[in-house]
Amino acid sequence: MEQVETLLRLSDSLEKHTIAVRRMIHQKPELAFEEYKTAGLVMQELRRMGIPYEESPVEPGIVAVIDSGKPGKLLMLRADMDALPIEETAQVSFRSLNKGVMHACGHDVHTANLLAVGEILNGMKEFWSGRVKLVFQPAEERGGGGRQMIEAGLMEELPDACMALHVTSDQRGKFYVGVGPVTAFSDRCEIVVHGKAAHSSEPQEGVDAVYIAASIIVALNTLVPKNLSPMEHSTLNMGMISGGAALNVITDRVEMHGMMRNAEAQTRSVMMEKIRSLSEGIASAMGGSCEVKFEEGYAAVYNDKTLAKRVIATIKENEEALYKGLPTGEPYPEIVTGDLLRLASEDFGFFSQKVPSCYIMMGTGEGAPVHNPEFKVDETYIKLASRTMAAVAIDYLKD
């Protein structure tokens, strides 16, 4: 009872300040790897709380550690800081002051929320053991800042678990905690077809790279249904093609660019091998050649089954306290669980591929979807995010 009362008291006392911090970040959004003012505000807040921090080798990331002073596990909590190249049209008093840049995916909320969670945990050390590492990460949207921070040593000391919370444009206060894959591996594919140039009046003298490319694209569209089980999740889209310089010339070079998404690492490997062998085989059979290159993108977010079930149980067991004082009354919104796979990408996947992780999604108002210039958040529910993330962290670190 004392733990719950302390959590509610701290979350209530921090509510106005957390919203104010969120609005400051929202008004001055910054794109990937440019979040210096946001990071400066984060450092200012951490100094105010007395929480030690370090600037990441991957600028402008910030890493802070809260030590309970008692032996125990290490839990990593992550928030992303970057905005999107979108001109805001949402009618709010704190609209973006940076033309063409907007927090249209809630990262302003994530950053302000993690600061609030840090302050709550720092004020409740008597209720948990071990350490909490707060990670304020740049460049989730475009650049894979999470991957770069890990490569720079963020996980030299492996945490026992990682967690992150993302707001959505869904029912206010509704939680989504998937079990298993939550997002997909996303990888770019480049296929360069080489033929032989000739005048269109003498096609027998050339090897038509356009014709080869067209044949490859048609064949690639059969890869997923013919090579993977219907129960597996995979997509392949060739979204760009370019080649040729004149109408009367047999083209000798065509470039194709596409995106491949897979829920599992195994299907990802199968698809890469099939794309390569099929493309090279078709090009060779038609008298040409081709080069196939993959640029690995984001890793799939995988919610560890044991950890996800524990998070779900903690939310359910504390529903009355978590929703106290919020417009959402009983019956409380259901927690959506199970298979919640979306073939979108999210660079928290780099964390979840390393250690047991849980990615929590929470509705903050039905309206325009994320990545939309009209995206808005019902700030009343930021307090619910803070309470929930602090509660699941304390529950995990009590053992």
mmCIF file of C-alpha atoms in Angstrom:
data_model
loop_
_atom_site.group_PDB
_atom_site.id
_atom_site.type_symbol
_atom_site.label_atom_id
_atom_site.label_comp_id
_atom_site.label_asym_id
_atom_site.label_seq_id
_atom_site.Cartn_x
_atom_site.Cartn_y
_atom_site.Cartn_z
ATOM 1 C CA MET A 1 0.000 0.000 0.000
ATOM 2 C CA GLU A 2 2.813 2.424 0.852
ATOM 3 C CA GLN A 3 4.482 1.709 -2.501
ATOM 4 C CA VAL A 4 1.284 2.482 -4.433
ATOM 5 C CA GLU A 5 0.611 5.655 -2.447
ATOM 6 C CA THR A 6 4.154 6.889 -3.045
ATOM 7 C CA LEU A 7 3.913 6.161 -6.764
ATOM 8 C CA LEU A 8 0.635 8.065 -7.060
ATOM 9 C CA ARG A 9 1.892 10.991 -4.988
ATOM 10 C CA LEU A 10 5.032 11.372 -7.094
ATOM 11 C CA SER A 11 3.265 10.954 -10.443
ATOM 12 C CA ASP A 12 0.619 13.486 -9.456
ATOM 13 C CA SER A 13 3.186 16.009 -8.238
ATOM 14 C CA LEU A 14 5.186 15.676 -11.484
ATOM 15 C CA GLU A 15 2.258 15.826 -13.896
ATOM 16 C CA LYS A 16 2.262 19.557 -14.686
ATOM 17 C CA HIS A 17 6.050 19.701 -14.974
ATOM 18 C CA THR A 18 6.145 16.656 -17.260
ATOM 19 C CA ILE A 19 3.550 18.211 -19.568
ATOM 20 C CA ALA A 20 5.505 21.482 -19.586
ATOM 21 C CA VAL A 21 8.704 19.633 -20.546
ATOM 22 C CA ARG A 22 6.835 17.771 -23.267
ATOM 23 C CA ARG A 23 5.550 21.053 -24.708
ATOM 24 C CA MET A 24 9.019 22.608 -24.698
ATOM 25 C CA ILE A 25 10.325 19.637 -26.667
ATOM 26 C CA HIS A 26 7.304 19.707 -28.978
ATOM 27 C CA GLN A 27 7.803 23.369 -29.851
ATOM 28 C CA LYS A 28 11.437 22.857 -30.787
ATOM 29 C CA PRO A 29 11.533 19.523 -32.628
ATOM 30 C CA GLU A 30 14.816 18.284 -34.069
ATOM 31 C CA LEU A 31 15.538 15.707 -36.753
ATOM 32 C CA ALA A 32 17.674 12.583 -36.396
ATOM 33 C CA PHE A 33 21.144 13.222 -34.921
ATOM 34 C CA GLU A 34 20.286 16.921 -34.507
ATOM 35 C CA GLU A 35 18.564 16.648 -31.100
ATOM 36 C CA TYR A 36 21.086 18.844 -29.242
ATOM 37 C CA LYS A 37 18.566 21.230 -27.660
ATOM 38 C CA THR A 38 16.409 18.298 -26.599
ATOM 39 C CA ALA A 39 19.455 16.577 -25.100
ATOM 40 C CA GLY A 40 20.392 19.826 -23.362
ATOM 41 C CA LEU A 41 16.971 19.942 -21.725
ATOM 42 C CA VAL A 42 17.318 16.283 -20.704
ATOM 43 C CA MET A 43 20.681 16.993 -19.053
ATOM 44 C CA GLN A 44 19.238 20.041 -17.296
ATOM 45 C CA GLU A 45 16.417 17.934 -15.881
ATOM 46 C CA LEU A 46 18.741 15.127 -14.777
ATOM 47 C CA ARG A 47 20.952 17.642 -12.962
ATOM 48 C CA ARG A 48 17.877 19.031 -11.213
ATOM 49 C CA MET A 49 17.003 15.508 -10.029
ATOM 50 C CA GLY A 50 20.561 14.724 -8.971
ATOM 51 C CA ILE A 51 20.760 11.738 -11.338
ATOM 52 C CA PRO A 52 24.267 11.208 -12.803
ATOM 53 C CA TYR A 53 24.497 10.974 -16.590
ATOM 54 C CA GLU A 54 26.962 10.714 -19.465
ATOM 55 C CA GLU A 55 26.846 11.990 -23.005
ATOM 56 C CA SER A 56 26.897 9.074 -25.425
ATOM 57 C CA PRO A 57 29.703 8.709 -27.979
ATOM 58 C CA VAL A 58 26.791 8.717 -30.433
ATOM 59 C CA GLU A 59 25.783 12.354 -30.190
ATOM 60 C CA PRO A 60 23.538 13.710 -28.889
ATOM 61 C CA GLY A 61 22.425 10.647 -26.910
ATOM 62 C CA ILE A 62 22.316 10.748 -23.109
ATOM 63 C CA VAL A 63 22.663 7.819 -20.692
ATOM 64 C CA ALA A 64 21.811 8.149 -16.988
ATOM 65 C CA VAL A 65 22.022 5.588 -14.188
ATOM 66 C CA ILE A 66 19.957 5.409 -11.010
ATOM 67 C CA ASP A 67 21.552 3.170 -8.386
ATOM 68 C CA SER A 68 19.376 1.897 -5.548
ATOM 69 C CA GLY A 69 22.473 1.209 -3.444
ATOM 70 C CA LYS A 70 21.417 -2.429 -3.161
ATOM 71 C CA PRO A 71 22.591 -5.386 -5.258
ATOM 72 C CA GLY A 72 20.221 -6.526 -7.942
ATOM 73 C CA LYS A 73 19.447 -6.519 -11.628
ATOM 74 C CA LEU A 74 20.178 -3.876 -14.262
ATOM 75 C CA LEU A 75 17.110 -2.647 -16.145
ATOM 76 C CA MET A 76 17.423 -0.431 -19.222
ATOM 77 C CA LEU A 77 14.616 1.982 -20.106
ATOM 78 C CA ARG A 78 14.769 3.706 -23.491
ATOM 79 C CA ALA A 79 13.136 6.790 -25.008
ATOM 80 C CA ASP A 80 13.668 8.220 -28.499
ATOM 81 C CA MET A 81 14.116 11.972 -29.029
ATOM 82 C CA ASP A 82 13.916 12.752 -32.758
ATOM 83 C CA ALA A 83 11.132 14.378 -34.757
ATOM 84 C CA LEU A 84 9.974 14.033 -38.376
ATOM 85 C CA PRO A 85 10.287 16.241 -41.485
ATOM 86 C CA ILE A 86 6.569 17.151 -41.403
ATOM 87 C CA GLU A 87 4.901 20.576 -41.307
ATOM 88 C CA GLU A 88 2.541 20.584 -38.312
ATOM 89 C CA THR A 89 -1.090 21.521 -38.924
ATOM 90 C CA ALA A 90 -2.551 20.354 -35.601
ATOM 91 C CA GLN A 91 -4.220 23.248 -33.776
ATOM 92 C CA VAL A 92 -2.441 23.321 -30.417
ATOM 93 C CA SER A 93 -1.070 26.316 -28.521
ATOM 94 C CA PHE A 94 2.440 24.842 -28.494
ATOM 95 C CA ARG A 95 2.790 24.085 -32.220
ATOM 96 C CA SER A 96 6.222 23.476 -33.674
ATOM 97 C CA LEU A 97 8.319 26.620 -34.133
ATOM 98 C CA ASN A 98 10.649 24.814 -36.547
ATOM 99 C CA LYS A 99 9.215 24.998 -40.041
ATOM 100 C CA GLY A 100 8.863 21.618 -41.687
ATOM 101 C CA VAL A 101 9.732 19.660 -38.541
ATOM 102 C CA MET A 102 7.223 18.113 -36.138
ATOM 103 C CA HIS A 103 6.935 15.589 -33.330
ATOM 104 C CA ALA A 104 4.386 13.506 -35.215
ATOM 105 C CA CYS A 105 5.244 10.193 -33.565
ATOM 106 C CA GLY A 106 5.140 11.061 -29.874
ATOM 107 C CA HIS A 107 8.867 11.081 -29.178
ATOM 108 C CA ASP A 108 8.427 14.335 -27.259
ATOM 109 C CA VAL A 109 6.091 12.418 -24.945
ATOM 110 C CA HIS A 110 8.523 9.503 -24.681
ATOM 111 C CA THR A 111 11.395 11.785 -23.627
ATOM 112 C CA ALA A 112 9.377 13.771 -21.085
ATOM 113 C CA ASN A 113 7.840 10.567 -19.768
ATOM 114 C CA LEU A 114 11.198 8.838 -19.221
ATOM 115 C CA LEU A 115 12.408 11.875 -17.277
ATOM 116 C CA ALA A 116 9.320 11.586 -15.062
ATOM 117 C CA VAL A 117 9.856 7.835 -14.646
ATOM 118 C CA GLY A 118 13.465 8.502 -13.662
ATOM 119 C CA GLU A 119 12.386 11.004 -11.030
ATOM 120 C CA ILE A 120 9.778 8.599 -9.646
ATOM 121 C CA LEU A 121 12.255 5.714 -9.436
ATOM 122 C CA ASN A 122 14.882 8.004 -7.906
ATOM 123 C CA GLY A 123 12.373 8.901 -5.194
ATOM 124 C CA MET A 124 11.346 5.295 -4.538
ATOM 125 C CA LYS A 125 14.696 3.543 -4.062
ATOM 126 C CA GLU A 126 13.492 1.878 -0.878
ATOM 127 C CA PHE A 127 11.068 -0.186 -2.954
ATOM 128 C CA TRP A 128 13.492 -1.722 -5.451
ATOM 129 C CA SER A 129 17.029 -3.093 -5.778
ATOM 130 C CA GLY A 130 19.691 -2.918 -8.456
ATOM 131 C CA ARG A 131 20.133 -0.199 -11.067
ATOM 132 C CA VAL A 132 18.129 1.498 -13.788
ATOM 133 C CA LYS A 133 19.804 2.838 -16.920
ATOM 134 C CA LEU A 134 17.860 5.595 -18.688
ATOM 135 C CA VAL A 135 18.691 5.835 -22.390
ATOM 136 C CA PHE A 136 17.709 8.981 -24.301
ATOM 137 C CA GLN A 137 18.347 7.918 -27.859
ATOM 138 C CA PRO A 138 18.713 10.010 -31.026
ATOM 139 C CA ALA A 139 17.625 9.051 -34.519
ATOM 140 C CA GLU A 140 15.002 6.353 -34.151
ATOM 141 C CA GLU A 141 13.151 7.474 -37.264
ATOM 142 C CA ARG A 142 15.972 7.828 -39.745
ATOM 143 C CA GLY A 143 19.382 6.562 -38.840
ATOM 144 C CA GLY A 144 19.182 3.711 -36.377
ATOM 145 C CA GLY A 145 20.512 5.631 -33.382
ATOM 146 C CA GLY A 146 19.855 2.625 -31.166
ATOM 147 C CA ARG A 147 22.092 0.400 -33.260
ATOM 148 C CA GLN A 148 24.848 3.014 -33.236
ATOM 149 C CA MET A 149 24.677 3.449 -29.454
ATOM 150 C CA ILE A 150 24.941 -0.317 -28.974
ATOM 151 C CA GLU A 151 27.889 -0.499 -31.380
ATOM 152 C CA ALA A 152 29.535 2.320 -29.400
ATOM 153 C CA GLY A 153 29.377 0.301 -26.163
ATOM 154 C CA LEU A 154 25.952 0.960 -24.640
ATOM 155 C CA MET A 155 25.594 -2.729 -23.798
ATOM 156 C CA GLU A 156 29.143 -3.595 -22.843
ATOM 157 C CA GLU A 157 27.518 -4.433 -19.537
ATOM 158 C CA LEU A 158 24.471 -6.349 -20.691
ATOM 159 C CA PRO A 159 21.312 -5.327 -18.869
ATOM 160 C CA ASP A 160 19.059 -8.052 -17.565
ATOM 161 C CA ALA A 161 16.153 -6.559 -19.497
ATOM 162 C CA CYS A 162 15.101 -3.576 -21.609
ATOM 163 C CA MET A 163 11.768 -1.790 -21.836
ATOM 164 C CA ALA A 164 10.303 1.037 -23.910
ATOM 165 C CA LEU A 165 6.885 2.693 -24.144
ATOM 166 C CA HIS A 166 5.371 4.189 -27.301
ATOM 167 C CA VAL A 167 2.185 6.273 -27.509
ATOM 168 C CA THR A 168 -0.374 5.591 -30.243
ATOM 169 C CA SER A 169 -3.467 7.250 -31.693
ATOM 170 C CA ASP A 170 -5.779 4.670 -30.182
ATOM 171 C CA GLN A 171 -8.315 4.571 -27.364
ATOM 172 C CA ARG A 172 -7.142 6.642 -24.409
ATOM 173 C CA GLY A 173 -5.485 4.497 -21.786
ATOM 174 C CA LYS A 174 -5.558 1.275 -23.805
ATOM 175 C CA PHE A 175 -2.402 -0.848 -23.609
ATOM 176 C CA TYR A 176 -0.964 -3.123 -26.278
ATOM 177 C CA VAL A 177 1.653 -5.607 -25.074
ATOM 178 C CA GLY A 178 2.510 -8.157 -27.715
ATOM 179 C CA VAL A 179 4.060 -11.532 -26.969
ATOM 180 C CA GLY A 180 6.731 -12.520 -29.481
ATOM 181 C CA PRO A 181 7.499 -10.481 -32.628
ATOM 182 C CA VAL A 182 6.003 -6.988 -32.522
ATOM 183 C CA THR A 183 7.658 -5.338 -35.538
ATOM 184 C CA ALA A 184 9.624 -6.640 -38.521
ATOM 185 C CA PHE A 185 13.161 -6.720 -39.822
ATOM 186 C CA SER A 186 13.340 -4.075 -42.561
ATOM 187 C CA ASP A 187 16.052 -4.317 -45.211
ATOM 188 C CA ARG A 188 16.755 -2.485 -48.444
ATOM 189 C CA CYS A 189 17.472 -4.395 -51.619
ATOM 190 C CA GLU A 190 19.325 -3.078 -54.677
ATOM 191 C CA ILE A 191 19.453 -5.007 -57.944
ATOM 192 C CA VAL A 192 21.569 -3.678 -60.800
ATOM 193 C CA VAL A 193 20.960 -5.398 -64.141
ATOM 194 C CA HIS A 194 23.639 -5.306 -66.843
ATOM 195 C CA GLY A 195 22.854 -5.918 -70.503
ATOM 196 C CA LYS A 196 24.349 -4.748 -73.787
ATOM 197 C CA ALA A 197 23.464 -1.491 -75.502
ATOM 198 C CA ALA A 198 22.291 -1.470 -79.129
ATOM 199 C CA HIS A 199 20.093 0.543 -81.477
ATOM 200 C CA SER A 200 16.446 -0.414 -81.340
ATOM 201 C CA SER A 201 16.518 -1.157 -85.087
ATOM 202 C CA GLU A 202 18.985 -3.982 -84.363
ATOM 203 C CA PRO A 203 17.746 -5.629 -81.134
ATOM 204 C CA GLN A 204 19.631 -8.820 -81.962
ATOM 205 C CA GLU A 205 22.881 -6.948 -81.291
ATOM 206 C CA GLY A 206 21.959 -6.015 -77.721
ATOM 207 C CA VAL A 207 20.841 -7.497 -74.415
ATOM 208 C CA ASP A 208 17.838 -5.584 -73.107
ATOM 209 C CA ALA A 209 18.366 -4.754 -69.434
ATOM 210 C CA VAL A 210 14.817 -3.345 -69.189
ATOM 211 C CA TYR A 211 13.340 -6.655 -70.336
ATOM 212 C CA ILE A 212 15.539 -8.568 -67.870
ATOM 213 C CA ALA A 213 14.546 -6.225 -65.033
ATOM 214 C CA ALA A 214 10.866 -6.627 -65.864
ATOM 215 C CA SER A 215 11.218 -10.400 -65.838
ATOM 216 C CA ILE A 216 12.981 -10.279 -62.465
ATOM 217 C CA ILE A 217 10.258 -8.098 -60.939
ATOM 218 C CA VAL A 218 7.510 -10.433 -62.148
ATOM 219 C CA ALA A 219 9.385 -13.420 -60.728
ATOM 220 C CA LEU A 220 10.103 -11.703 -57.409
ATOM 221 C CA ASN A 221 6.378 -11.230 -56.868
ATOM 222 C CA THR A 222 6.056 -15.018 -56.589
ATOM 223 C CA LEU A 223 8.777 -15.412 -53.958
ATOM 224 C CA VAL A 224 6.751 -14.925 -50.775
ATOM 225 C CA PRO A 225 3.738 -17.172 -51.603
ATOM 226 C CA LYS A 226 5.873 -19.892 -53.212
ATOM 227 C CA ASN A 227 8.833 -20.055 -50.811
ATOM 228 C CA LEU A 228 7.437 -19.308 -47.357
ATOM 229 C CA SER A 229 4.732 -20.899 -45.262
ATOM 230 C CA PRO A 230 1.421 -18.983 -45.250
ATOM 231 C CA MET A 231 1.920 -18.768 -41.469
ATOM 232 C CA GLU A 232 5.109 -16.732 -41.852
ATOM 233 C CA HIS A 233 5.111 -12.977 -42.261
ATOM 234 C CA SER A 234 7.143 -11.450 -45.064
ATOM 235 C CA THR A 235 6.752 -8.765 -47.725
ATOM 236 C CA LEU A 236 8.857 -7.622 -50.674
ATOM 237 C CA ASN A 237 8.225 -4.432 -52.613
ATOM 238 C CA MET A 238 10.334 -3.124 -55.485
ATOM 239 C CA GLY A 239 9.441 0.529 -55.222
ATOM 240 C CA MET A 240 11.945 2.205 -57.554
ATOM 241 C CA ILE A 241 13.275 1.353 -61.012
ATOM 242 C CA SER A 242 15.387 3.466 -63.332
ATOM 243 C CA GLY A 243 17.250 2.877 -66.581
ATOM 244 C CA GLY A 244 17.611 4.029 -70.131
ATOM 245 C CA ALA A 245 18.432 7.387 -71.682
ATOM 246 C CA ALA A 246 16.772 7.288 -75.100
ATOM 247 C CA LEU A 247 13.635 5.768 -76.625
ATOM 248 C CA ASN A 248 15.508 4.186 -79.532
ATOM 249 C CA VAL A 249 18.298 2.494 -77.562
ATOM 250 C CA ILE A 250 18.390 -1.005 -76.077
ATOM 251 C CA THR A 251 19.246 -0.185 -72.469
ATOM 252 C CA ASP A 252 22.359 -1.772 -70.995
ATOM 253 C CA ARG A 253 21.782 -0.913 -67.322
ATOM 254 C CA VAL A 254 18.767 -0.820 -65.004
ATOM 255 C CA GLU A 255 18.689 -0.194 -61.250
ATOM 256 C CA MET A 256 15.937 -1.451 -58.976
ATOM 257 C CA HIS A 257 15.449 -0.626 -55.310
ATOM 258 C CA GLY A 258 13.063 -2.298 -52.924
ATOM 259 C CA MET A 259 12.185 -3.000 -49.308
ATOM 260 C CA MET A 260 11.916 -6.401 -47.664
ATOM 261 C CA ARG A 261 10.242 -7.001 -44.317
ATOM 262 C CA ASN A 262 10.326 -10.209 -42.270
ATOM 263 C CA ALA A 263 9.093 -11.080 -38.815
ATOM 264 C CA GLU A 264 11.731 -13.743 -38.202
ATOM 265 C CA ALA A 265 15.478 -13.900 -38.848
ATOM 266 C CA GLN A 266 15.073 -17.300 -40.550
ATOM 267 C CA THR A 267 12.631 -16.032 -43.192
ATOM 268 C CA ARG A 268 14.863 -13.001 -43.682
ATOM 269 C CA SER A 269 17.790 -15.295 -44.588
ATOM 270 C CA VAL A 270 15.626 -17.409 -46.905
ATOM 271 C CA MET A 271 14.327 -14.342 -48.713
ATOM 272 C CA MET A 272 17.800 -12.849 -49.193
ATOM 273 C CA GLU A 273 19.103 -16.093 -50.696
ATOM 274 C CA LYS A 274 16.065 -16.528 -52.975
ATOM 275 C CA ILE A 275 16.149 -12.920 -54.229
ATOM 276 C CA ARG A 276 19.818 -13.253 -55.087
ATOM 277 C CA SER A 277 19.627 -16.654 -56.804
ATOM 278 C CA LEU A 278 16.440 -15.873 -58.735
ATOM 279 C CA SER A 279 17.672 -12.488 -60.000
ATOM 280 C CA GLU A 280 21.100 -13.769 -61.003
ATOM 281 C CA GLY A 281 19.588 -16.836 -62.675
ATOM 282 C CA ILE A 282 17.112 -14.863 -64.773
ATOM 283 C CA ALA A 283 19.718 -12.316 -65.839
ATOM 284 C CA SER A 284 22.171 -15.042 -66.826
ATOM 285 C CA ALA A 285 19.556 -17.030 -68.758
ATOM 286 C CA MET A 286 18.664 -13.917 -70.755
ATOM 287 C CA GLY A 287 22.272 -13.129 -71.674
ATOM 288 C CA GLY A 288 22.960 -10.482 -69.060
ATOM 289 C CA SER A 289 24.117 -10.317 -65.466
ATOM 290 C CA CYS A 290 23.112 -8.607 -62.259
ATOM 291 C CA GLU A 291 24.405 -7.554 -58.870
ATOM 292 C CA VAL A 292 22.245 -7.953 -55.779
ATOM 293 C CA LYS A 293 23.051 -6.004 -52.624
ATOM 294 C CA PHE A 294 21.239 -5.814 -49.282
ATOM 295 C CA GLU A 295 21.457 -2.971 -46.797
ATOM 296 C CA GLU A 296 20.358 -4.304 -43.449
ATOM 297 C CA GLY A 297 17.874 -1.963 -41.806
ATOM 298 C CA TYR A 298 16.154 -2.231 -38.442
ATOM 299 C CA ALA A 299 15.964 -5.442 -36.486
ATOM 300 C CA ALA A 300 12.587 -6.839 -35.462
ATOM 301 C CA VAL A 301 11.286 -5.913 -32.026
ATOM 302 C CA TYR A 302 10.769 -9.119 -30.097
ATOM 303 C CA ASN A 303 8.853 -9.082 -26.822
ATOM 304 C CA ASP A 304 10.295 -11.773 -24.573
ATOM 305 C CA LYS A 305 7.397 -14.010 -23.601
ATOM 306 C CA THR A 306 8.224 -14.256 -19.911
ATOM 307 C CA LEU A 307 8.913 -10.543 -19.523
ATOM 308 C CA ALA A 308 5.858 -9.493 -21.545
ATOM 309 C CA LYS A 309 3.566 -11.700 -19.472
ATOM 310 C CA ARG A 310 5.036 -10.201 -16.313
ATOM 311 C CA VAL A 311 4.430 -6.661 -17.597
ATOM 312 C CA ILE A 312 0.840 -7.570 -18.502
ATOM 313 C CA ALA A 313 0.272 -9.061 -15.041
ATOM 314 C CA THR A 314 1.722 -5.966 -13.326
ATOM 315 C CA ILE A 315 -0.590 -3.640 -15.271
ATOM 316 C CA LYS A 316 -3.644 -5.776 -14.548
ATOM 317 C CA GLU A 317 -2.832 -6.129 -10.850
ATOM 318 C CA ASN A 318 -2.418 -2.356 -10.465
ATOM 319 C CA GLU A 319 -5.248 -1.123 -12.699
ATOM 320 C CA GLU A 320 -7.102 0.735 -9.954
ATOM 321 C CA ALA A 321 -4.012 2.701 -8.942
ATOM 322 C CA LEU A 322 -2.726 3.327 -12.472
ATOM 323 C CA TYR A 323 -6.038 4.779 -13.682
ATOM 324 C CA LYS A 324 -6.827 6.685 -10.474
ATOM 325 C CA GLY A 325 -7.862 10.276 -11.177
ATOM 326 C CA LEU A 326 -8.016 9.732 -14.939
ATOM 327 C CA PRO A 327 -11.206 10.183 -17.009
ATOM 328 C CA THR A 328 -11.047 6.493 -17.892
ATOM 329 C CA GLY A 329 -13.161 4.766 -15.298
ATOM 330 C CA GLU A 330 -14.262 1.191 -14.782
ATOM 331 C CA PRO A 331 -14.389 -0.993 -16.699
ATOM 332 C CA TYR A 332 -10.792 -0.190 -17.526
ATOM 333 C CA PRO A 333 -9.652 -0.522 -21.153
ATOM 334 C CA GLU A 334 -8.649 -4.072 -21.979
ATOM 335 C CA ILE A 335 -4.984 -4.880 -22.384
ATOM 336 C CA VAL A 336 -4.510 -6.231 -25.899
ATOM 337 C CA THR A 337 -1.978 -9.062 -25.867
ATOM 338 C CA GLY A 338 -0.859 -12.050 -27.907
ATOM 339 C CA ASP A 339 0.236 -11.793 -31.547
ATOM 340 C CA LEU A 340 0.409 -8.052 -32.289
ATOM 341 C CA LEU A 341 2.917 -8.224 -35.121
ATOM 342 C CA ARG A 342 3.009 -5.266 -37.496
ATOM 343 C CA LEU A 343 5.369 -5.240 -40.468
ATOM 344 C CA ALA A 344 6.484 -1.724 -39.591
ATOM 345 C CA SER A 345 9.991 -1.133 -38.232
ATOM 346 C CA GLU A 346 11.327 0.331 -34.977
ATOM 347 C CA ASP A 347 14.944 0.456 -33.872
ATOM 348 C CA PHE A 348 14.162 -0.759 -30.358
ATOM 349 C CA GLY A 349 14.602 -4.037 -32.217
ATOM 350 C CA PHE A 350 18.372 -3.688 -31.789
ATOM 351 C CA PHE A 351 17.847 -3.717 -28.015
ATOM 352 C CA SER A 352 15.394 -6.617 -28.055
ATOM 353 C CA GLN A 353 17.726 -8.783 -30.178
ATOM 354 C CA LYS A 354 20.368 -8.479 -27.423
ATOM 355 C CA VAL A 355 18.478 -9.078 -24.166
ATOM 356 C CA PRO A 356 14.944 -9.929 -22.976
ATOM 357 C CA SER A 357 12.835 -6.880 -23.801
ATOM 358 C CA CYS A 358 9.291 -5.550 -23.712
ATOM 359 C CA TYR A 359 7.847 -2.855 -25.981
ATOM 360 C CA ILE A 360 4.650 -1.363 -24.556
ATOM 361 C CA MET A 361 2.188 0.664 -26.620
ATOM 362 C CA MET A 362 -0.407 2.956 -25.052
ATOM 363 C CA GLY A 363 -3.304 4.857 -26.593
ATOM 364 C CA THR A 364 -3.442 8.601 -25.983
ATOM 365 C CA GLY A 365 -6.420 9.616 -28.093
ATOM 366 C CA GLU A 366 -8.183 8.496 -31.222
ATOM 367 C CA GLY A 367 -7.504 10.816 -34.127
ATOM 368 C CA ALA A 368 -4.884 11.331 -36.791
ATOM 369 C CA PRO A 369 -2.368 8.453 -36.924
ATOM 370 C CA VAL A 370 1.332 8.846 -36.198
ATOM 371 C CA HIS A 371 3.443 10.446 -38.955
ATOM 372 C CA ASN A 372 0.499 12.708 -39.778
ATOM 373 C CA PRO A 373 0.610 16.546 -39.574
ATOM 374 C CA GLU A 374 -2.573 16.448 -37.457
ATOM 375 C CA PHE A 375 -1.219 13.981 -34.863
ATOM 376 C CA LYS A 376 -2.085 15.004 -31.298
ATOM 377 C CA VAL A 377 -1.784 13.503 -27.834
ATOM 378 C CA ASP A 378 -4.234 13.780 -24.941
ATOM 379 C CA GLU A 379 -1.776 14.969 -22.306
ATOM 380 C CA THR A 380 -4.017 13.756 -19.483
ATOM 381 C CA TYR A 381 -2.702 10.272 -20.170
ATOM 382 C CA ILE A 382 1.007 11.066 -19.988
ATOM 383 C CA LYS A 383 0.672 10.488 -16.253
ATOM 384 C CA LEU A 384 -0.615 6.988 -16.977
ATOM 385 C CA ALA A 385 2.506 6.287 -19.048
ATOM 386 C CA SER A 386 4.744 7.478 -16.197
ATOM 387 C CA ARG A 387 2.904 5.448 -13.575
ATOM 388 C CA THR A 388 2.895 2.318 -15.725
ATOM 389 C CA MET A 389 6.548 2.399 -16.720
ATOM 390 C CA ALA A 390 7.601 3.072 -13.123
ATOM 391 C CA ALA A 391 5.323 0.329 -11.795
ATOM 392 C CA VAL A 392 6.594 -2.366 -14.186
ATOM 393 C CA ALA A 393 10.202 -1.307 -13.498
ATOM 394 C CA ILE A 394 9.738 -1.540 -9.723
ATOM 395 C CA ASP A 395 7.987 -4.900 -10.019
ATOM 396 C CA TYR A 396 10.828 -6.249 -12.161
ATOM 397 C CA LEU A 397 13.513 -4.957 -9.782
ATOM 398 C CA LYS A 398 11.871 -6.157 -6.549
ATOM 399 C CA ASP A 399 13.256 -9.680 -6.938
#
